[in-house]
Amino acid sequence: MPKLVYILNGPNLNLLGKRQPDIYGSETLDDVEGDCAALAAELGVETRFLQSNTEGQIIDWIHQAREDGAGIVINPAAYTHTSVAILDALNAFDGPVIEVHISNVHKREGFRHHSYVSLRADGVIAGCGTEGYRLALRRIVSLLD
Ligand code: CA2
């Protein structure tokens, strides 16, 4: 059975490729999912790619990953900067966690410079566009090997 990597996406990322291409690029979230699935096949892992606009749903998926997930790639979007609850859920997950941001949050408003999730993440990728997801997946797999 291939190892399962959760790829979790927070609020408004369903709009990817549809608004603000100057910040987030022109790929849609479906495109990113396809890219990750193709890379996962190459790397010999399975991915479960999910997006929610609701904090509780993201927490429930992290709990699910405790049961069947080997690693988590997470772009918590705005919850990055606000959610102790997502941090607590990630702290209850034993496998590797990589945090992804499409934009370079450190070049943006001050409130985006702090991340609760970074207190748990084993690595953080920011400002690499949607390629960041593939970089994160590669890193998860090398941490799992
Ligand atoms: O750069 C990232 O990936 C962010 O996690 C994206 C979040 C933002 O709140 C974080 O500070 C950085 C915003 C996601 C909203 O995505 C949109 C995409 C296209 C159009 C509108 C929103």
Coordinates of C-alpha atoms and ligand atoms in Angstrom, one line a residue:
M1 CA 0.0 0.0 0.0
P2 CA 1.5 3.4 -1.0
K3 CA 1.8 5.9 1.8
L4 CA -0.9 8.6 1.9
V5 CA 0.0 12.3 2.0
Y6 CA -2.8 14.8 2.8
I7 CA -2.6 18.1 0.9
L8 CA -4.9 20.5 2.8
N9 CA -5.9 23.9 1.5
G10 CA -7.6 26.7 3.6
P11 CA -10.2 29.4 2.9
N12 CA -10.5 31.1 -0.5
L13 CA -8.0 28.9 -2.2
N14 CA -10.9 27.6 -4.3
L15 CA -10.6 31.0 -6.1
L16 CA -7.0 30.2 -7.2
G17 CA -6.5 31.1 -10.9
K18 CA -9.8 33.0 -10.9
R19 CA -8.8 36.3 -9.1
Q20 CA -5.6 38.1 -8.2
P21 CA -3.3 36.3 -10.7
D22 CA -0.6 39.0 -9.9
I23 CA -0.3 37.5 -6.4
Y24 CA -1.3 33.9 -6.8
G25 CA -0.7 33.0 -10.5
S26 CA -3.0 31.7 -13.1
E27 CA -3.1 28.0 -12.2
T28 CA -6.4 26.8 -10.6
L29 CA -6.6 24.6 -7.6
D30 CA -7.7 21.7 -9.9
D31 CA -4.5 22.3 -11.9
V32 CA -2.4 22.1 -8.7
E33 CA -4.2 18.9 -7.7
G34 CA -3.4 17.4 -11.0
D35 CA 0.3 18.4 -10.8
C36 CA 0.5 16.9 -7.3
A37 CA -1.2 13.7 -8.4
A38 CA 1.3 13.3 -11.3
L39 CA 4.3 13.9 -9.0
A40 CA 2.9 11.6 -6.3
A41 CA 2.7 8.8 -8.9
E42 CA 6.3 9.4 -9.8
L43 CA 7.3 9.4 -6.2
G44 CA 5.2 6.3 -5.3
V45 CA 2.9 7.9 -2.8
E46 CA -0.8 8.6 -2.8
T47 CA -2.3 12.0 -2.2
R48 CA -5.6 13.2 -0.8
F49 CA -6.1 16.8 -2.0
L50 CA -8.7 18.8 -0.1
Q51 CA -9.9 22.4 0.3
S52 CA -12.3 24.0 2.8
N53 CA -13.4 27.4 3.8
T54 CA -14.2 26.1 7.3
E55 CA -11.6 25.8 10.1
G56 CA -13.4 22.9 11.7
Q57 CA -13.4 20.9 8.5
I58 CA -9.6 21.3 8.2
I59 CA -9.2 20.2 11.8
D60 CA -11.3 17.1 11.1
W61 CA -9.1 16.2 8.1
I62 CA -6.0 16.6 10.2
H63 CA -7.6 14.2 12.8
Q64 CA -8.4 11.8 9.9
A65 CA -4.7 12.0 8.8
R66 CA -3.8 10.7 12.3
E67 CA -5.6 7.5 11.3
D68 CA -4.4 7.0 7.7
G69 CA -2.0 9.7 6.7
A70 CA 1.8 9.5 6.6
G71 CA 2.4 13.2 6.1
I72 CA 0.7 16.5 5.6
V73 CA 1.3 19.4 3.2
I74 CA -0.8 22.3 4.3
N75 CA -1.6 25.8 3.0
P76 CA -3.8 27.0 5.8
A77 CA -4.3 30.3 3.9
A78 CA -5.6 33.1 6.3
Y79 CA -5.9 30.6 9.1
T80 CA -2.1 30.5 9.1
H81 CA -2.1 33.8 10.9
T82 CA -5.0 33.2 13.3
S83 CA -5.6 29.5 14.1
V84 CA -4.3 28.1 17.4
A85 CA -6.9 25.3 16.8
I86 CA -5.2 24.2 13.6
L87 CA -1.8 24.3 15.3
D88 CA -3.2 22.1 18.2
A89 CA -4.6 19.6 15.7
L90 CA -1.2 19.5 13.8
N91 CA 0.6 19.0 17.2
A92 CA -1.5 15.8 17.6
F93 CA -0.2 14.5 14.3
D94 CA 3.0 12.4 14.4
G95 CA 4.2 12.5 10.8
P96 CA 6.0 15.2 8.8
V97 CA 4.2 18.5 8.1
I98 CA 5.3 21.0 5.5
E99 CA 3.6 24.5 5.3
V100 CA 3.2 26.1 1.9
H101 CA 2.3 29.6 0.8
I102 CA 2.0 30.5 -2.8
S103 CA 3.0 34.1 -2.2
N104 CA 6.0 35.3 -0.3
V105 CA 4.1 36.2 2.9
H106 CA 7.2 38.0 4.2
K107 CA 7.1 40.6 1.4
R108 CA 3.4 41.3 2.2
E109 CA 1.5 43.0 5.1
G110 CA 2.9 42.6 8.6
F111 CA 0.0 40.5 9.8
R112 CA 1.1 37.8 7.3
H113 CA 4.6 37.5 8.8
H114 CA 3.4 35.4 11.8
S115 CA 2.3 31.8 11.4
Y116 CA 0.9 29.6 14.2
V117 CA 1.4 26.6 11.9
S118 CA 5.2 27.3 11.6
L119 CA 5.5 26.4 15.3
R120 CA 4.7 22.8 14.2
A121 CA 5.8 22.6 10.6
D122 CA 9.0 20.7 9.8
G123 CA 9.5 23.0 6.8
V124 CA 8.0 26.1 5.3
I125 CA 7.9 27.0 1.6
A126 CA 6.7 30.5 0.6
G127 CA 6.9 32.6 -2.5
C128 CA 7.6 29.8 -5.0
G129 CA 4.1 30.0 -6.6
T130 CA 2.1 26.9 -7.0
E131 CA 5.4 25.0 -7.6
G132 CA 5.7 25.2 -3.8
Y133 CA 3.2 22.3 -3.5
R134 CA 5.4 20.0 -5.5
L135 CA 8.5 21.1 -3.6
A136 CA 6.6 20.3 -0.3
L137 CA 5.5 16.9 -1.6
R138 CA 9.1 16.0 -2.5
R139 CA 10.2 17.1 0.9
I140 CA 7.5 15.1 2.7
V141 CA 8.5 12.0 0.7
S142 CA 12.2 12.4 1.5
L143 CA 11.3 12.8 5.2
L144 CA 9.3 9.6 5.0
D145 CA 12.0 7.6 3.2
Ligands
CA2_1 O1 0.3 32.8 -0.2 C1 -0.5 32.0 0.2 O2 -0.6 30.8 -0.2 C2 -1.5 32.4 1.3 O3 -1.6 31.2 2.2 C3 -2.8 32.6 0.7 C4 -3.9 33.2 1.6 C5 -3.3 34.3 2.4 O4 -4.3 34.7 3.4 C6 -2.0 34.0 3.1 O5 -1.6 35.1 3.9 C7 -1.0 33.5 2.1 C8 -5.1 33.7 0.8 C9 -5.7 32.6 0.0 C10 -6.7 33.3 -0.9 O6 -6.5 32.8 -2.2 C11 -7.0 33.5 -3.3 C12 -6.6 33.0 -4.5 C13 -7.0 33.7 -5.6 C14 -7.9 34.7 -5.5 C15 -8.3 35.1 -4.2 C16 -7.9 34.5 -3.1

